[in-house]
mmCIF file of C-alpha atoms in Angstrom:
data_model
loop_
_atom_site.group_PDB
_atom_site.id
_atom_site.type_symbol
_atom_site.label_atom_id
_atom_site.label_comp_id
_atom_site.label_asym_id
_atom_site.label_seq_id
_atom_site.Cartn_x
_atom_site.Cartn_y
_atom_site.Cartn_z
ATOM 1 C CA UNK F 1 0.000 0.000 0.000
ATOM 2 C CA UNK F 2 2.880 2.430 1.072
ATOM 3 C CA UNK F 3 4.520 1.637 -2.284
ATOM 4 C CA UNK F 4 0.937 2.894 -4.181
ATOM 5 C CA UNK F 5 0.883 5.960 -2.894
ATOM 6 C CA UNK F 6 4.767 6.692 -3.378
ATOM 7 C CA UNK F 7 3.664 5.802 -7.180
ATOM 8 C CA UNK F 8 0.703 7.681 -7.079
ATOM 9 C CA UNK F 9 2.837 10.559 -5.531
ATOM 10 C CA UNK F 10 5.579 10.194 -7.710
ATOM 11 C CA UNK F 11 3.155 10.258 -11.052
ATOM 12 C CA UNK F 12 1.481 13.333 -9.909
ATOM 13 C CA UNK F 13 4.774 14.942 -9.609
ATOM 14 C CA UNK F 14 6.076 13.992 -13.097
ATOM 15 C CA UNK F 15 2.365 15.048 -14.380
ATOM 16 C CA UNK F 16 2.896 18.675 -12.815
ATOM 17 C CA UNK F 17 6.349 18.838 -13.929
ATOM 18 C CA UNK F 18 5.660 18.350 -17.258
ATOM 19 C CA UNK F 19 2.641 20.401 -17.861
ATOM 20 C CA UNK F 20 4.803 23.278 -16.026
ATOM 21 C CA UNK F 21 7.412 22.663 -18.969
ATOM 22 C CA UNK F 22 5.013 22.520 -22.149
ATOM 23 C CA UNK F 23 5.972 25.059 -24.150
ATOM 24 C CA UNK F 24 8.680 26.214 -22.924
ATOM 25 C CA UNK F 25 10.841 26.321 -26.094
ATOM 26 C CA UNK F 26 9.637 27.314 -29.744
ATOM 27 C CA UNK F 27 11.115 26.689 -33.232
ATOM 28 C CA UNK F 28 10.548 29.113 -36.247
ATOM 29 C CA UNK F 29 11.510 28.771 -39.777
ATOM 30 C CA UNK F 30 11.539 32.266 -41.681
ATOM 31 C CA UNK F 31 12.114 33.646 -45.167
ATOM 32 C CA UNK F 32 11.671 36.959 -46.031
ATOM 33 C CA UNK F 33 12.607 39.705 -48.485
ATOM 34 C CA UNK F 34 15.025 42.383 -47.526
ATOM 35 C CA UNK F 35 15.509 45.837 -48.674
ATOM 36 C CA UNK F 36 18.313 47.878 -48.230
ATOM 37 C CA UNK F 37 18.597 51.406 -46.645
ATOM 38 C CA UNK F 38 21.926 52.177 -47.480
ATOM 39 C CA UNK F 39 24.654 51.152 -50.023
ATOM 40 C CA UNK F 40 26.602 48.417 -49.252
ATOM 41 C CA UNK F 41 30.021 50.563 -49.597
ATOM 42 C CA UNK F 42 29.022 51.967 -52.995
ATOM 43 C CA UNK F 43 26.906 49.420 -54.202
ATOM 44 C CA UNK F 44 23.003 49.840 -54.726
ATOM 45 C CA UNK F 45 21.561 46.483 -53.159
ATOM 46 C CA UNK F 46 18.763 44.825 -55.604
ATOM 47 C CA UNK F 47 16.054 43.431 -52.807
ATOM 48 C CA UNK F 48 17.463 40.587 -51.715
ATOM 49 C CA UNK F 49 15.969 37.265 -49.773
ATOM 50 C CA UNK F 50 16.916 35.153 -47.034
ATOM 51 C CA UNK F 51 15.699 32.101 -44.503
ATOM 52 C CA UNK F 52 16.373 31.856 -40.724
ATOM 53 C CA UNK F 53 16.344 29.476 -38.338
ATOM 54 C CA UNK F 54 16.140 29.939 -34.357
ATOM 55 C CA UNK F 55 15.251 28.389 -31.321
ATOM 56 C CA UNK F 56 14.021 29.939 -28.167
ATOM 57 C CA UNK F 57 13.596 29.206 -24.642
ATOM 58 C CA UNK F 58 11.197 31.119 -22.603
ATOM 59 C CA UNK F 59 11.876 31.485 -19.112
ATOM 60 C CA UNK F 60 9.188 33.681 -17.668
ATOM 61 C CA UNK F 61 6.003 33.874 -18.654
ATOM 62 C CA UNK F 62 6.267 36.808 -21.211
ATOM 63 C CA UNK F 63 10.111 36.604 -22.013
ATOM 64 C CA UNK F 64 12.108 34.394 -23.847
ATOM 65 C CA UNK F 65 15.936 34.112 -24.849
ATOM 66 C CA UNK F 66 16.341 33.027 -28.511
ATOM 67 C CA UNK F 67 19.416 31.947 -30.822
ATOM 68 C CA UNK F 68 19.519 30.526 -34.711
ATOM 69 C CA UNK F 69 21.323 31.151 -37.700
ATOM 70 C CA UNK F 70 20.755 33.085 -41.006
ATOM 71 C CA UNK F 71 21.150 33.482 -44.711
ATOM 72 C CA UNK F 72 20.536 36.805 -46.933
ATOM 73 C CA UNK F 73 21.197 37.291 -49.985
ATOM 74 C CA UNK F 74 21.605 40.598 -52.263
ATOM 75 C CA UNK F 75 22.448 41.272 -55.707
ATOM 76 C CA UNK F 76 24.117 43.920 -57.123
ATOM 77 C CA UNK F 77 24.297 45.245 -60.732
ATOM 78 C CA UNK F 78 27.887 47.721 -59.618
ATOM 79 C CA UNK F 79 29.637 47.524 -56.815
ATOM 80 C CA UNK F 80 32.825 48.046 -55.485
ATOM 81 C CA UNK F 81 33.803 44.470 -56.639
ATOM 82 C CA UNK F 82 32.572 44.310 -59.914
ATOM 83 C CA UNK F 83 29.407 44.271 -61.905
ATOM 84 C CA UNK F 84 26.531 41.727 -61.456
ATOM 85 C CA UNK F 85 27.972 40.982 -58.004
ATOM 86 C CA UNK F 86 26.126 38.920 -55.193
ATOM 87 C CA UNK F 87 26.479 39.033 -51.843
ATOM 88 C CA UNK F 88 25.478 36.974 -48.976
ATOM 89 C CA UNK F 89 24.844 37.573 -45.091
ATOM 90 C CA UNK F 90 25.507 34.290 -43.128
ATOM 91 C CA UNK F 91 25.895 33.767 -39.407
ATOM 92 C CA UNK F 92 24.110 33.682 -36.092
ATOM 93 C CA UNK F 93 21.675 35.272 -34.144
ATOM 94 C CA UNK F 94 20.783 35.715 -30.545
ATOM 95 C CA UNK F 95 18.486 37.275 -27.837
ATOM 96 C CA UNK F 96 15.660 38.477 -25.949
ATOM 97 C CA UNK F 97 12.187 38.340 -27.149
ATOM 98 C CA UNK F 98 8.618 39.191 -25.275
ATOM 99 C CA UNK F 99 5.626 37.722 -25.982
ATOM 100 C CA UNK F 100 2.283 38.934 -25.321
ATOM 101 C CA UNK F 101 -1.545 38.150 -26.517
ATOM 102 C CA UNK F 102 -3.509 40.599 -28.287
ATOM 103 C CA UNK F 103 -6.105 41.660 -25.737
ATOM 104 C CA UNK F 104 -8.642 38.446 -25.626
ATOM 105 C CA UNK F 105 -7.842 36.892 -28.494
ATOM 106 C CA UNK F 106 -5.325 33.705 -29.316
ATOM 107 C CA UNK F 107 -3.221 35.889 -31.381
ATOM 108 C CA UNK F 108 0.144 37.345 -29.185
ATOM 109 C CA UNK F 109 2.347 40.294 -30.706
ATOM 110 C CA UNK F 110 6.137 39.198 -30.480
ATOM 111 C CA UNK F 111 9.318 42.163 -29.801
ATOM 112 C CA UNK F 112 12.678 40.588 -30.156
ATOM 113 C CA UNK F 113 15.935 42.682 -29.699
ATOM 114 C CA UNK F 114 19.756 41.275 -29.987
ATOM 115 C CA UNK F 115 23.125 40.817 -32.018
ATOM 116 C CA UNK F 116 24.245 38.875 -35.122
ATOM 117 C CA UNK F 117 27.680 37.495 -35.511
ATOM 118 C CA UNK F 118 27.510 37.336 -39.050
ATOM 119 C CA UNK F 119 30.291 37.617 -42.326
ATOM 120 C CA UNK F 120 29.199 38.874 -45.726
ATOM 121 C CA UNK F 121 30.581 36.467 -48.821
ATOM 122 C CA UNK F 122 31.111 38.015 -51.761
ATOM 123 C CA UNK F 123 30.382 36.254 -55.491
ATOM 124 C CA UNK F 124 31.199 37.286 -58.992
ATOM 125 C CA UNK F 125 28.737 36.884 -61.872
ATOM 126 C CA UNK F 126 29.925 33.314 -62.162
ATOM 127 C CA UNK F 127 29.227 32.778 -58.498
ATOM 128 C CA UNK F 128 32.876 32.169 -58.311
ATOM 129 C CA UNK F 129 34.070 33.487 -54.252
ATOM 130 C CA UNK F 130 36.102 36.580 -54.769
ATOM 131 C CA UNK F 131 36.302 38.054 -51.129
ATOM 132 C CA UNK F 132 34.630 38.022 -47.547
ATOM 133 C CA UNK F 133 34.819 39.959 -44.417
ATOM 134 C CA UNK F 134 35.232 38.132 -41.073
ATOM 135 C CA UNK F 135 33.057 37.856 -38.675
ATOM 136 C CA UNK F 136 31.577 40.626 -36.604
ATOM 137 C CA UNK F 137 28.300 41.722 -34.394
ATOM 138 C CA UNK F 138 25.973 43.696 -35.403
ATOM 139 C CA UNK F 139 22.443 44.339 -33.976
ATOM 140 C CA UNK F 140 18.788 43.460 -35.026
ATOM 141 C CA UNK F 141 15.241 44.674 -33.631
ATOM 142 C CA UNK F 142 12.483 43.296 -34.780
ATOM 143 C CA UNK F 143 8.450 42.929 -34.350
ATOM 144 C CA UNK F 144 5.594 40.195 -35.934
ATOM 145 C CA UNK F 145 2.562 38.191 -34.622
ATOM 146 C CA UNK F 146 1.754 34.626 -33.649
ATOM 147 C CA UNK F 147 -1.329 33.756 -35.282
ATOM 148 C CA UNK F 148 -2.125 30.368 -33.595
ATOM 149 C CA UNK F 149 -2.491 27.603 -36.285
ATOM 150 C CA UNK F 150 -3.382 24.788 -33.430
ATOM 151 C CA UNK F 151 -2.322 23.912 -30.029
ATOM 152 C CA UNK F 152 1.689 23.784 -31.030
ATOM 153 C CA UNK F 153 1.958 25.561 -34.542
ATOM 154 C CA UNK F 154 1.957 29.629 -35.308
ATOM 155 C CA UNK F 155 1.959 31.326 -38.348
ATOM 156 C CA UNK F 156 4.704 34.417 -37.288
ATOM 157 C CA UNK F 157 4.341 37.356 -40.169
ATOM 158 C CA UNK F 158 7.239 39.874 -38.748
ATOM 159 C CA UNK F 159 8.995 42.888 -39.737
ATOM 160 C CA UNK F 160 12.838 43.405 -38.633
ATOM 161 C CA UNK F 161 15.755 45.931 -39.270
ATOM 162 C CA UNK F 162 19.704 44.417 -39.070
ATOM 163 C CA UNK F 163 22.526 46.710 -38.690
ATOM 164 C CA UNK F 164 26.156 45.017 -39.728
ATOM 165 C CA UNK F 165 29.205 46.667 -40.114
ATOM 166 C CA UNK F 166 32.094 45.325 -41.323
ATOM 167 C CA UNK F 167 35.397 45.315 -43.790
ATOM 168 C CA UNK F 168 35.509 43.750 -46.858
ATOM 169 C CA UNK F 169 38.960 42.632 -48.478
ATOM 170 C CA UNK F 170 38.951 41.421 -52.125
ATOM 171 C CA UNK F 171 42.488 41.354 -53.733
ATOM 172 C CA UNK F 172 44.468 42.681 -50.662
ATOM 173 C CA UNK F 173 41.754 45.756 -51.018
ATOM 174 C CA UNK F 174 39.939 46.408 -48.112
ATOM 175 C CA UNK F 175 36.629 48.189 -48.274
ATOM 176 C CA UNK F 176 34.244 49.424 -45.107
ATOM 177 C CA UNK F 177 30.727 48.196 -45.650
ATOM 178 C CA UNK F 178 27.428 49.068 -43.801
ATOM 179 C CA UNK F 179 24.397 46.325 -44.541
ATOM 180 C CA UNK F 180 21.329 47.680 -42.945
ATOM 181 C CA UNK F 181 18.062 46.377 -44.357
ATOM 182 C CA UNK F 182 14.569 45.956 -43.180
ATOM 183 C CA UNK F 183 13.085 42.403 -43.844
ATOM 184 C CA UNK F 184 9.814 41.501 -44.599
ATOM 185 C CA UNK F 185 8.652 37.973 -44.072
ATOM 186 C CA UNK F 186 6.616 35.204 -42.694
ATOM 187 C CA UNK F 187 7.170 32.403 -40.585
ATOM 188 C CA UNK F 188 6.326 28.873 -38.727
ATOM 189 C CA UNK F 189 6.609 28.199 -34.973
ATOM 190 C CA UNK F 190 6.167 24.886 -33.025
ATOM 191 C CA UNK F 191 6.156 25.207 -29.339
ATOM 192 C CA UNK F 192 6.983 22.085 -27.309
#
């Protein structure tokens, strides 16, 4: 009989614990389209696309911490390292994000704020690599919704502006770049 009720105990506990962990952590998958606000050194970015990936972990009701990685992609018809040059944003990303529903609704408004750690590749109009800056941080700040799908899956439209400067060096020629763009683009979230 003791034994029961240390089971029954012990099951209860295990119940609470895990319905005090359900979604806890969230996955999104994002692609967007990006446009530029300034030249990339002296290059006028075409609107460019990209994907991201992140995972996040919230630990207080309202607040999570989030991390993923990223591709962008821009073309350019003149740059600095040619014509019909393409270049591409890859890297990480990391950092806070609040969560919160829209009044009474199922629908929750979403602020994230953090840093990149990203390096722009550079490719020539046979997509051949011609140069690349190293990695650096930058910062990002963006806003979107969770429109609830079901229990675990969110359709997350969002708007976001990224800020990365860095150097550029293609045949021992350095060049100081800015990419800031705002992105545009929709999303899926799973919470588990």
């Amino acid at each position: 009989m003791k034994c029961a009720r240390i089971a029954a105990v012990g099951v209860l506990l295990l119940s609470f614990m895990t319905l005090q962990a359900q979604d806890r952590w969230s996955f999104d998958i994002r692609g967007g389209a990006d446009y530029a606000t300034t030249e990339l050194g002296d290059a006028d970015l075409n609107v460019g696309l990209g994907f991201e990936g992140t995972a996040a972990y919230r630990f207080m009701p309202h607040m999570a911490v989030y991390m993923g990685w990223g591709w962008n992609h821009f073309n350019a018809d003149q740059s600095f390292a040619g014509s019909d040059i393409d270049f591409e944003e890859t890297g990480y990303t990391f950092g806070i994000q609040f969560v919160h529903p829209l009044g009474d609704t199922q629908t929750s408004y979403l602020v994230r704020a953090g840093g990149v750690f990203n390096h722009i590749e550079v490719e020539d109009q046979e997509r051949d690599f011609i140069g690349d800056s190293e990695h650096g941080f930058g910062w990002q700040v963006g806003a979107g919704l969770l429109v609830p799908l079901n229990t675990h899956w969110s359709l997350t439209p969002s708007v976001r502006y990224r800020s990365l400067s860095s150097e550029i060096e293609i045949d021992a020629a350095a060049t100081d770049v800015d990419l800031n763009y705002i992105s545009i683009g929709v999303g899926i979230s799973r919470s588990f």
